[in-house]
mmCIF file of N, CA and C in Angstrom:
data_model
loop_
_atom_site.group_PDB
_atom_site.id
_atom_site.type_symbol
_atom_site.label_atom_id
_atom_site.label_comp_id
_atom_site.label_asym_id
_atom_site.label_seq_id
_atom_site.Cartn_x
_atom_site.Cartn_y
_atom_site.Cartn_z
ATOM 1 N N UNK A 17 148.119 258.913 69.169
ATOM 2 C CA UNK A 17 147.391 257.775 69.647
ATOM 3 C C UNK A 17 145.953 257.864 69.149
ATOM 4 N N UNK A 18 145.611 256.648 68.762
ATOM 5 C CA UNK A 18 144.357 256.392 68.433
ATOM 6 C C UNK A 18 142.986 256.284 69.492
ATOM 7 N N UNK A 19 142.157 257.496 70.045
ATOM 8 C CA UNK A 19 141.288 256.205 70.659
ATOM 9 C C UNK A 19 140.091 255.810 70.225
ATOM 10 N N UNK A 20 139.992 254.461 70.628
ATOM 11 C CA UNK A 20 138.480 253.829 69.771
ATOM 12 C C UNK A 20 137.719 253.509 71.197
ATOM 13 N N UNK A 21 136.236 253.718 70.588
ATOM 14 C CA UNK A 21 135.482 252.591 71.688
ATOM 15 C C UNK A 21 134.974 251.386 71.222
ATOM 16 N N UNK A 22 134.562 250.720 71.747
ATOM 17 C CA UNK A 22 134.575 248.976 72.186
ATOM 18 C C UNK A 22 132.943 249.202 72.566
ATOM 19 N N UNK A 23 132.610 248.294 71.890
ATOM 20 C CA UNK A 23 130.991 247.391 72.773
ATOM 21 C C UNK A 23 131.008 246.295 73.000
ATOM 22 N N UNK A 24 130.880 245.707 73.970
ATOM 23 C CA UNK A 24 130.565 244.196 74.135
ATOM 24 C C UNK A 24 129.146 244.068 73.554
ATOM 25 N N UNK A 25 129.245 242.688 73.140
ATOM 26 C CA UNK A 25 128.308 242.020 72.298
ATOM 27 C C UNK A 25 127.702 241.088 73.494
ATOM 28 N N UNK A 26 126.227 240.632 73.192
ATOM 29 C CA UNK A 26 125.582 239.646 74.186
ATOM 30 C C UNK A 26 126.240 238.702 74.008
ATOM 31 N N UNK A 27 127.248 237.859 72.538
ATOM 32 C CA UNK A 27 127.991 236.767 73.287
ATOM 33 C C UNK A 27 129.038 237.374 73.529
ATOM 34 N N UNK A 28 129.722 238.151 74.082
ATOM 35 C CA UNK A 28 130.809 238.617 74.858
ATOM 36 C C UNK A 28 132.276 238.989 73.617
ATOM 37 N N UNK A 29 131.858 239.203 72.694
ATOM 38 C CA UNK A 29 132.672 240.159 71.918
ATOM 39 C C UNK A 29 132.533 241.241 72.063
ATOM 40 N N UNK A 30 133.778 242.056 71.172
ATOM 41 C CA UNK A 30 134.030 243.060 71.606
ATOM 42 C C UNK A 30 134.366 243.927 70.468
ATOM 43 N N UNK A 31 132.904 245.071 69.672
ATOM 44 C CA UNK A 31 133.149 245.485 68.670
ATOM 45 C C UNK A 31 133.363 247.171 68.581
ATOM 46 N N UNK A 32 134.272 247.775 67.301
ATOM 47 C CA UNK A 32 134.635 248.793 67.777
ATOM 48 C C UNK A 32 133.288 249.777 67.395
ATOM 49 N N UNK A 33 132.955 250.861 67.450
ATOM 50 C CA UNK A 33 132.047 251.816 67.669
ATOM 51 C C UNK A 33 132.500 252.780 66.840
ATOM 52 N N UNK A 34 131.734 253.067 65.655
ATOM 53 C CA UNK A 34 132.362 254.171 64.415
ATOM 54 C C UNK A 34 133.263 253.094 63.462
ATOM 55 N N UNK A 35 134.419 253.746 62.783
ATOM 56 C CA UNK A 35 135.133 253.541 62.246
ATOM 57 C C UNK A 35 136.656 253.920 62.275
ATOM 58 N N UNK A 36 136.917 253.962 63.428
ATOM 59 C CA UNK A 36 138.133 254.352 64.517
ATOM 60 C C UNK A 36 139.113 253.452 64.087
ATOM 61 N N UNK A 37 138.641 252.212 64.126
ATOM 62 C CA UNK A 37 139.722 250.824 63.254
ATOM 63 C C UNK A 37 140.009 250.320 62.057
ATOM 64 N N UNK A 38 139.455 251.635 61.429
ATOM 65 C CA UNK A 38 139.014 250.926 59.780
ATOM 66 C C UNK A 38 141.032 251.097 58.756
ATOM 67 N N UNK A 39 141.741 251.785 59.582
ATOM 68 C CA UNK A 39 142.927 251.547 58.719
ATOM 69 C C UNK A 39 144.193 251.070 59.571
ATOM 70 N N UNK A 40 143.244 249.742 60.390
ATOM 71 C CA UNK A 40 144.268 248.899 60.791
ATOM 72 C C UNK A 40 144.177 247.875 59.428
ATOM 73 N N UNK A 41 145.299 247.334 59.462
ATOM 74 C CA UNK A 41 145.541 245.989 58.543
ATOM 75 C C UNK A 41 145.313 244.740 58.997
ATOM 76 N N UNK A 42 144.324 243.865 58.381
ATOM 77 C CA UNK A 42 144.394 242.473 58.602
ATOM 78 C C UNK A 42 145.751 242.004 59.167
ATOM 79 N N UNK A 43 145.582 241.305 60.117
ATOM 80 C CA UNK A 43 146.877 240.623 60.896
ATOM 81 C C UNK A 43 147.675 241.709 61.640
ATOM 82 N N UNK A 44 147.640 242.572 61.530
ATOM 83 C CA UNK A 44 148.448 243.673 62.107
ATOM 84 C C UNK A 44 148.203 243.525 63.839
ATOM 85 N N UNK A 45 149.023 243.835 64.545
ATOM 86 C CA UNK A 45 148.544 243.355 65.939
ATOM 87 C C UNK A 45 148.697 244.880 66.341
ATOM 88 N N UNK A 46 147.288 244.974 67.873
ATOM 89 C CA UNK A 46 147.680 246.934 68.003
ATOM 90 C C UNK A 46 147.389 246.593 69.198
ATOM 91 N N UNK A 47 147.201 247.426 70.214
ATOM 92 C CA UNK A 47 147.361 247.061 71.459
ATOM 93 C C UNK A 47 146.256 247.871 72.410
ATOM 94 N N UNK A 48 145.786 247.538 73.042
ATOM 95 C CA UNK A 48 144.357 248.749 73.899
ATOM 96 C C UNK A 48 144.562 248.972 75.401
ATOM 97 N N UNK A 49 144.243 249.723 75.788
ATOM 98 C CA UNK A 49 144.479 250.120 77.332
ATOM 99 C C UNK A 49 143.062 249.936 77.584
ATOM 100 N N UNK A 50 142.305 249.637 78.399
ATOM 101 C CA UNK A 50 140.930 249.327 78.250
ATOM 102 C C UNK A 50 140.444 250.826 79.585
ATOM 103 N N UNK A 51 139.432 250.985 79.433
ATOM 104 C CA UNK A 51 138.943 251.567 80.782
ATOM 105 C C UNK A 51 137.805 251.933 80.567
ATOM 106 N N UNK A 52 136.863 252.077 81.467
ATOM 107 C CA UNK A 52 135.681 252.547 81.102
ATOM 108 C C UNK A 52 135.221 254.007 80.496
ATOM 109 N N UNK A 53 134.420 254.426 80.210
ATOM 110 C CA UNK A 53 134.198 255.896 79.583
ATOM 111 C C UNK A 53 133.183 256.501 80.799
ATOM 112 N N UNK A 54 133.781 257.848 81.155
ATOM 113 C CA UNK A 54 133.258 258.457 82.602
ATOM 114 C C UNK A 54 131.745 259.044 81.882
ATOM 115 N N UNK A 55 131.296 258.988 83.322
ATOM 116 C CA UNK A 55 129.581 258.809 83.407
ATOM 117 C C UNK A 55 129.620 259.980 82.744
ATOM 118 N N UNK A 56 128.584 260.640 81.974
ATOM 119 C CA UNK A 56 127.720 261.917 81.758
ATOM 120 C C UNK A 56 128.160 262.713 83.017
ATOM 121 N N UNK A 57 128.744 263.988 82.468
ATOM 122 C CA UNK A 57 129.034 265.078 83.545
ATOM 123 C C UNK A 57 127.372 265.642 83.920
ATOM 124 N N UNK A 58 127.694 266.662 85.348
ATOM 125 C CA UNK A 58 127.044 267.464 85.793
ATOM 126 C C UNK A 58 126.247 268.489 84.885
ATOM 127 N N UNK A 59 127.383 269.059 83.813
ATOM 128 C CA UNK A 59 126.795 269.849 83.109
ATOM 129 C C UNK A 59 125.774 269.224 82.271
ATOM 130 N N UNK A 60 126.550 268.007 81.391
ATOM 131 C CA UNK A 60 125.529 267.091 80.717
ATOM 132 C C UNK A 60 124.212 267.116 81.043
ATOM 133 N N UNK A 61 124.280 266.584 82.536
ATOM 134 C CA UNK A 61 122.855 266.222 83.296
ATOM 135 C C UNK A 61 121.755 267.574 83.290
ATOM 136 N N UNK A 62 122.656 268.764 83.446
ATOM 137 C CA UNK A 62 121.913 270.194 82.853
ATOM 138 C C UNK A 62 121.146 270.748 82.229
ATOM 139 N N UNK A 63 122.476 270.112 80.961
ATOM 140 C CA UNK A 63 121.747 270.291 79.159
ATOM 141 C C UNK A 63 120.788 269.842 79.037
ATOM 142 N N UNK A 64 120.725 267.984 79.638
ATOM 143 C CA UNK A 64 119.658 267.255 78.913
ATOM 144 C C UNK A 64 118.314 267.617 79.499
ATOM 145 N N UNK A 65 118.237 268.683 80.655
ATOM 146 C CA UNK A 65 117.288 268.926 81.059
ATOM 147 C C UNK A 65 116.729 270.167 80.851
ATOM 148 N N UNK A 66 117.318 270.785 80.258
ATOM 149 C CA UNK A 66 117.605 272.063 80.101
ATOM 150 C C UNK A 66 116.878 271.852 78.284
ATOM 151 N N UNK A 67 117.668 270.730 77.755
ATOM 152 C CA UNK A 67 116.604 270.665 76.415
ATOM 153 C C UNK A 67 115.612 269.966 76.067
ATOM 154 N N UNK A 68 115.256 268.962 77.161
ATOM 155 C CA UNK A 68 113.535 268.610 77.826
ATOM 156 C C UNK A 68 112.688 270.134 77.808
ATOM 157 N N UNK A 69 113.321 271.270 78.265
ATOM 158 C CA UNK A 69 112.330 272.274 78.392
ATOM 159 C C UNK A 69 112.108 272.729 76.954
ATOM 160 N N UNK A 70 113.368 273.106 76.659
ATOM 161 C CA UNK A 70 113.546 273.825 75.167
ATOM 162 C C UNK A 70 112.865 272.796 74.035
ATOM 163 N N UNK A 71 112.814 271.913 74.060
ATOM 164 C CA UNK A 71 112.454 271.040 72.879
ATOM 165 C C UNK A 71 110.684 271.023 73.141
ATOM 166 N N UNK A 72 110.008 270.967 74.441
ATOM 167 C CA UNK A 72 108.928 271.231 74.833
ATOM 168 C C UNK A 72 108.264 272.449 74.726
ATOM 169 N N UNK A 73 108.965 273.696 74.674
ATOM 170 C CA UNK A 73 108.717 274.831 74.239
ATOM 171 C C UNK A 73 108.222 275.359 72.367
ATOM 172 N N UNK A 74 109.359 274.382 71.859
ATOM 173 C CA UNK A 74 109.474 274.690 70.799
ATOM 174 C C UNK A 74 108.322 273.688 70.144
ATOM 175 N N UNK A 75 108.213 272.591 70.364
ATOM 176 C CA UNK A 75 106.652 271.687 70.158
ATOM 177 C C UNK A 75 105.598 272.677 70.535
ATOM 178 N N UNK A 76 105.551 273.365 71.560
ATOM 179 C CA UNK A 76 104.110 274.190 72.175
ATOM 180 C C UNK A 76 104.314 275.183 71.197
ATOM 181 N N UNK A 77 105.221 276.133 70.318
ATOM 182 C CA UNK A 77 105.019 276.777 69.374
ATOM 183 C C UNK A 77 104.927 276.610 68.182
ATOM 184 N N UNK A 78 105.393 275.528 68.215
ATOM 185 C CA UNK A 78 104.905 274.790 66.854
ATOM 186 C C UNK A 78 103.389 274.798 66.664
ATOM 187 N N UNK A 79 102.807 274.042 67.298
ATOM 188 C CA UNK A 79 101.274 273.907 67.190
ATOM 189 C C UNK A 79 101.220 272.324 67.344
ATOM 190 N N UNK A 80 102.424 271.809 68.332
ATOM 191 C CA UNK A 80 102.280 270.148 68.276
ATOM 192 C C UNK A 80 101.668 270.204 69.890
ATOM 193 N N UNK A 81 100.562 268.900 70.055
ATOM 194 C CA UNK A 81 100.309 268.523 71.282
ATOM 195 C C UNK A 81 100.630 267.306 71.319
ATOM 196 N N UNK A 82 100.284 266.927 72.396
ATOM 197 C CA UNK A 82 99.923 265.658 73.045
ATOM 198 C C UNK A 82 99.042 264.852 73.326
ATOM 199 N N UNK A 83 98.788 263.600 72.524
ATOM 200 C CA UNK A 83 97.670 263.252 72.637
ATOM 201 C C UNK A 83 97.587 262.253 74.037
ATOM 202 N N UNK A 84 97.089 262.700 74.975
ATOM 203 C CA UNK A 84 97.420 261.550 76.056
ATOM 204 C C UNK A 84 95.935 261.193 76.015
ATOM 205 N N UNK A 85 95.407 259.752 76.366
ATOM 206 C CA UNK A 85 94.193 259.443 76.171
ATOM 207 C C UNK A 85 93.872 258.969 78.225
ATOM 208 N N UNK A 86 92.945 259.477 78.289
ATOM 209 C CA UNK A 86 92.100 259.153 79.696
ATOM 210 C C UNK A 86 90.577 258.473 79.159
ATOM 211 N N UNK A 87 89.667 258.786 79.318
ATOM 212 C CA UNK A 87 88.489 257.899 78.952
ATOM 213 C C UNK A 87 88.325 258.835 77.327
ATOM 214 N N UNK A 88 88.680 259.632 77.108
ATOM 215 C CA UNK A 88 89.192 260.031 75.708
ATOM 216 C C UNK A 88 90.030 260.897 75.175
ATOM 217 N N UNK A 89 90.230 261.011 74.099
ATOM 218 C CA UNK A 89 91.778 261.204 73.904
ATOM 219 C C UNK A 89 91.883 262.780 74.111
ATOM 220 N N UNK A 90 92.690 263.544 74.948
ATOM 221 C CA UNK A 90 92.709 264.583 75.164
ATOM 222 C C UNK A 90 94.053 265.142 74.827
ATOM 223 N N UNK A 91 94.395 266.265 73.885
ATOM 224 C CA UNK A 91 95.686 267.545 73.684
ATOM 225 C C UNK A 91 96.286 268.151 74.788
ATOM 226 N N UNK A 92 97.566 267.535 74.822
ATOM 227 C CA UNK A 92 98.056 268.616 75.963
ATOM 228 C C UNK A 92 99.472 269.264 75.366
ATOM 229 N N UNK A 93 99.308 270.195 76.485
ATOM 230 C CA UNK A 93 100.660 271.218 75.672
ATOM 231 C C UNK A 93 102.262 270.164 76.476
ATOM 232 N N UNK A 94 103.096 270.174 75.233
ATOM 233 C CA UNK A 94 103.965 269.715 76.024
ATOM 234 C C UNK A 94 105.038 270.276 77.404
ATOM 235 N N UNK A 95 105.423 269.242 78.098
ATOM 236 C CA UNK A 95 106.536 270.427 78.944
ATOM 237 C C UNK A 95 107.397 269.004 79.234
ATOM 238 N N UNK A 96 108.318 269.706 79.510
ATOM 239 C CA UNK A 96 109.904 268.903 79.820
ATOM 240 C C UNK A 96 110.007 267.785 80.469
ATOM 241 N N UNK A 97 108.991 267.051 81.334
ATOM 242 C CA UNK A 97 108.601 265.995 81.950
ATOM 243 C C UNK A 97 108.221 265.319 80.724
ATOM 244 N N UNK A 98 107.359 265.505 79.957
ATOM 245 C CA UNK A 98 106.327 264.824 79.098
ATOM 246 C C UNK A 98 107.858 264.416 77.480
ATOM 247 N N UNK A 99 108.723 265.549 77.339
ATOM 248 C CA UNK A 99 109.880 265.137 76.711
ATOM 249 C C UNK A 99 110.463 264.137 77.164
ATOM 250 N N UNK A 100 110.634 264.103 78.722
ATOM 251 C CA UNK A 100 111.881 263.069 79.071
ATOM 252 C C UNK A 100 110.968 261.518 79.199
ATOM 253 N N UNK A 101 109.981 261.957 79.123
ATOM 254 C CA UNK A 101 109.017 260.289 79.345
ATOM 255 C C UNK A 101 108.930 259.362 77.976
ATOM 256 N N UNK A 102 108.337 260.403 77.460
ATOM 257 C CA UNK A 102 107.668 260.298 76.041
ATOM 258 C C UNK A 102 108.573 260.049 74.474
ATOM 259 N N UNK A 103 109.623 260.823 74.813
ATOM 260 C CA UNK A 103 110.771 260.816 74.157
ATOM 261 C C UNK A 103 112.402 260.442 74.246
ATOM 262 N N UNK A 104 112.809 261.588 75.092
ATOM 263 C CA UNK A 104 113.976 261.026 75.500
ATOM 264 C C UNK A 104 114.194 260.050 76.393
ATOM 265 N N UNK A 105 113.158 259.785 77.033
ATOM 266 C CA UNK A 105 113.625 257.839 78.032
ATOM 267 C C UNK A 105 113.556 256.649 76.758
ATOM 268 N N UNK A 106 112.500 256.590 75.971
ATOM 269 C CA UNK A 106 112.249 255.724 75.487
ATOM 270 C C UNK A 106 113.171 255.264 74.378
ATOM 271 N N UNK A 107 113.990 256.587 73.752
ATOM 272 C CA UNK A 107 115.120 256.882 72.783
ATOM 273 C C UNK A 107 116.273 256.097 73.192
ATOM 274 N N UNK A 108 116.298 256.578 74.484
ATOM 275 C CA UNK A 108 117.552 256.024 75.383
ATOM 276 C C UNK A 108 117.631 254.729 75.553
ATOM 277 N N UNK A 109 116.078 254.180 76.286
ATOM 278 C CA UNK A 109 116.214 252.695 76.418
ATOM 279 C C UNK A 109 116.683 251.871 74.811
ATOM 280 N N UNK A 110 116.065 252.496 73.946
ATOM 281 C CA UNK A 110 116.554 251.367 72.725
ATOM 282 C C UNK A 110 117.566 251.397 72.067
ATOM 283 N N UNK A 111 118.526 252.658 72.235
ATOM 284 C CA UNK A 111 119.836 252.908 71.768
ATOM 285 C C UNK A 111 120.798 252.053 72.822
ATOM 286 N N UNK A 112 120.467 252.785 73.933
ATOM 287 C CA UNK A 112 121.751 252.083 75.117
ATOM 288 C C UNK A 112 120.841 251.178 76.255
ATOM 289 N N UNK A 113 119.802 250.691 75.764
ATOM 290 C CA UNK A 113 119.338 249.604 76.769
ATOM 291 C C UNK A 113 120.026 249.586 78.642
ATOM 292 N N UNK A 114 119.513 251.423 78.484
ATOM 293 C CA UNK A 114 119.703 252.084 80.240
ATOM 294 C C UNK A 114 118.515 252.639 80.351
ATOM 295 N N UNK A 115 118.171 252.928 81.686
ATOM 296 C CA UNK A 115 116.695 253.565 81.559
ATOM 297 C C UNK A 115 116.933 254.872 82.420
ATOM 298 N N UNK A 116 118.323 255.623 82.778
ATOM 299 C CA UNK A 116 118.017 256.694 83.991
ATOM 300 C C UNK A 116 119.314 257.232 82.976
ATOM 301 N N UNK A 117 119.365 258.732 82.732
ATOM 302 C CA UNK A 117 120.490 259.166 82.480
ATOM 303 C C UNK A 117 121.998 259.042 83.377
ATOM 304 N N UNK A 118 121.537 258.676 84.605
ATOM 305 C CA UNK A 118 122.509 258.494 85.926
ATOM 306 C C UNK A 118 123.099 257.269 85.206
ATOM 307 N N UNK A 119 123.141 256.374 84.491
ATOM 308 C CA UNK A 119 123.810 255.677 83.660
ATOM 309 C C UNK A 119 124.521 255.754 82.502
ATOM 310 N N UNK A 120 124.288 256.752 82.014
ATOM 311 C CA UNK A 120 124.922 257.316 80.791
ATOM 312 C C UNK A 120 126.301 257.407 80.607
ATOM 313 N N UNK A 121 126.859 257.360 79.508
ATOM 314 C CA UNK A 121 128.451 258.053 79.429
ATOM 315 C C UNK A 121 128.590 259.083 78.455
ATOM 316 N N UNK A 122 129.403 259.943 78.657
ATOM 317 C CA UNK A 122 129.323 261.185 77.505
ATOM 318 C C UNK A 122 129.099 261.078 76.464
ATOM 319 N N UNK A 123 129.510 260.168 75.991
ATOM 320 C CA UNK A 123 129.446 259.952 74.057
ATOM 321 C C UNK A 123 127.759 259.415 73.923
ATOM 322 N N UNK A 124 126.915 258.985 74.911
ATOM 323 C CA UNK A 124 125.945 258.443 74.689
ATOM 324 C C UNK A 124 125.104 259.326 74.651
ATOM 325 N N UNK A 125 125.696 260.845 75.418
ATOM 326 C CA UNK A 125 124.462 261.751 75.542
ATOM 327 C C UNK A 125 124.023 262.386 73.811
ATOM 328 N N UNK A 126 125.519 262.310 73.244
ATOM 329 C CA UNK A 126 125.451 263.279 71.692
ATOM 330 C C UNK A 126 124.459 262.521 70.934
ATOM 331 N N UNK A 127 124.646 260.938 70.762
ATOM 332 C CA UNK A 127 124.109 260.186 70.428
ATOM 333 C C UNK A 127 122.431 260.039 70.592
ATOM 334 N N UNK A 128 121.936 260.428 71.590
ATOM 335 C CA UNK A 128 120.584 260.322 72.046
ATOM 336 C C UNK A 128 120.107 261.490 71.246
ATOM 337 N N UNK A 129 120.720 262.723 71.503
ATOM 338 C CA UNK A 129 120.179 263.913 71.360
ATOM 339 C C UNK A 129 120.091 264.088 69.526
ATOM 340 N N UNK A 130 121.351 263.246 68.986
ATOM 341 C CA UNK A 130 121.675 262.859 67.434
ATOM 342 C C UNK A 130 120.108 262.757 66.939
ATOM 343 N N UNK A 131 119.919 261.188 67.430
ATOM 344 C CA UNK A 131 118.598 260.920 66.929
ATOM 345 C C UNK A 131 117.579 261.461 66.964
ATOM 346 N N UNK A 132 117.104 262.014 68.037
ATOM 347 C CA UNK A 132 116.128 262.650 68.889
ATOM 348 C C UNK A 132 115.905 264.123 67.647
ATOM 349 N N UNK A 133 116.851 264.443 67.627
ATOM 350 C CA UNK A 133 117.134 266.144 66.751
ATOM 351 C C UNK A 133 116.735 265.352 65.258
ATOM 352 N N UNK A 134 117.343 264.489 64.767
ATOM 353 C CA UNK A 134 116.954 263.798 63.233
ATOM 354 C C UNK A 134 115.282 263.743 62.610
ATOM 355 N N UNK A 135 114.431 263.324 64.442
ATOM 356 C CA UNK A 135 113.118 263.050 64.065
ATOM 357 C C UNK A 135 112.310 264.265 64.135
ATOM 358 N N UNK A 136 113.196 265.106 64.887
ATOM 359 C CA UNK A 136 112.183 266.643 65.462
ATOM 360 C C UNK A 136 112.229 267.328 64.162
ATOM 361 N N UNK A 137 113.860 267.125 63.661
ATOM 362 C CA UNK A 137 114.050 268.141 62.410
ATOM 363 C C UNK A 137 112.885 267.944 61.238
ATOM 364 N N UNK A 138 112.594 266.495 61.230
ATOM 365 C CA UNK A 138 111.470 265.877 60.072
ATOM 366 C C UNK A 138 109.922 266.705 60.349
ATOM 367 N N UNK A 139 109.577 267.163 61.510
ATOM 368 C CA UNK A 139 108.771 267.574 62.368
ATOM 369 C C UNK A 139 108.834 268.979 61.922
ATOM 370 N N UNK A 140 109.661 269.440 61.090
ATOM 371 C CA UNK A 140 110.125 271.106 61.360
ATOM 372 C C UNK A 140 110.239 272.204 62.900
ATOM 373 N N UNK A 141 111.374 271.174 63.685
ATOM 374 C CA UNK A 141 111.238 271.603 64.944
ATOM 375 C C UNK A 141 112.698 271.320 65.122
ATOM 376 N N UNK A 142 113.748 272.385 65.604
ATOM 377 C CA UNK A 142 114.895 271.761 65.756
ATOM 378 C C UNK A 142 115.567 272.623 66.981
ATOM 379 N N UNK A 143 116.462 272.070 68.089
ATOM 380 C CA UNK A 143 116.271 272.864 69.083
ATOM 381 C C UNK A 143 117.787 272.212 69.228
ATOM 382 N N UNK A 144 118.785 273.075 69.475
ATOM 383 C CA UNK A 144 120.082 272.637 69.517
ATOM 384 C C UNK A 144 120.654 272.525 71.175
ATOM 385 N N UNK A 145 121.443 271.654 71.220
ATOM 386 C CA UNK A 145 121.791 270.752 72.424
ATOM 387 C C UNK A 145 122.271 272.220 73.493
ATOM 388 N N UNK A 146 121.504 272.597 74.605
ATOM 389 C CA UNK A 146 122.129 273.329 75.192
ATOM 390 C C UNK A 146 124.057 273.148 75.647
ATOM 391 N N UNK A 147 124.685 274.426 75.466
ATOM 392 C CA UNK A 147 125.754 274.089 75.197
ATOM 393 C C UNK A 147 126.366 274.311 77.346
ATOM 394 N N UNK A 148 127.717 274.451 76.740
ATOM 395 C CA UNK A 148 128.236 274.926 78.338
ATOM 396 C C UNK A 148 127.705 276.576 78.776
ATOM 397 N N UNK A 149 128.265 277.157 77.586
ATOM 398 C CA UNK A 149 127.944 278.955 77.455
ATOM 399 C C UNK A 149 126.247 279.015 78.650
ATOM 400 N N UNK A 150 125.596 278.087 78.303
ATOM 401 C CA UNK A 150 123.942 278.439 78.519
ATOM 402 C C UNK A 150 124.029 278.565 80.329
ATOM 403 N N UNK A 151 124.874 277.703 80.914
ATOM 404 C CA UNK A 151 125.240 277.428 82.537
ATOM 405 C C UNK A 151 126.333 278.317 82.702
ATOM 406 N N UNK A 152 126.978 279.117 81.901
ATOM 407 C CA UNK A 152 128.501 279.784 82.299
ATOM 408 C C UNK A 152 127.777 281.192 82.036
ATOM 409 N N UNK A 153 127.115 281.789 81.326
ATOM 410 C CA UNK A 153 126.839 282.890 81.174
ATOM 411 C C UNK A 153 128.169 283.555 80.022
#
């Protein structure tokens, strides 16, 4: 069995995600069980916080700050709050137009972290997705 995912479109189509459908045949009829895709696990919710720290760590050894501006522009060292604001919320809102990971679905987390890792790597900063091992010991 094949499975694909589905996006609805703002006018209410329904397109597939990847290339999961690419060796069906014109006219060919196939058939879908529909259901939703389960939220971002517990562990998920872990990782992604877990590499808010790590990705903030690895910026503070880099030699990257933060420029946050108050009546002038002041360097700060990053930390895992300042990731999930600064970076990973804002990543999120424009990929999956959600704003709380409590909305998420699994495939969306790889996806965030995809991009997120693409721009750090350009950065010479690359910090890999905490796995299960990191919570299991």
């Amino acid at each position: 069995m094949t499975k694909v995912m589905l996006v609805k479109t703002h006018k209410g189509h329904f397109l597939p995600i990847g290339d999961s459908l690419s060796n069906v045949e014109p006219g060919e009829v196939i058939q879908f069980e529909l259901e939703k895709p389960q939220q971002r696990t517990y562990l998920q919710n872990n990782a992604i916080h877990q590499y808010y720290r790590l990705l903030a760590n690895a910026f503070n050894d880099a030699g990257f700050t933060v420029e946050k501006t108050l009546s002038k522009p002041l360097d700060m060292s990053w930390s895992d709050a300042l990731v999930k604001e600064l970076i990973w919320r804002p990543v999120m809102l424009a990929l999956t137009n959600k704003s709380s990971t409590t909305e998420l679905i699994t495939s969306e987390v790889s996806i965030i972290y995809e991009e997120i890792n693409n721009y750090t790597a350009l950065k010479g900063v690359h910090v890999a997705f905490p796995s299960r091992e990191v919570f299991h010991g």
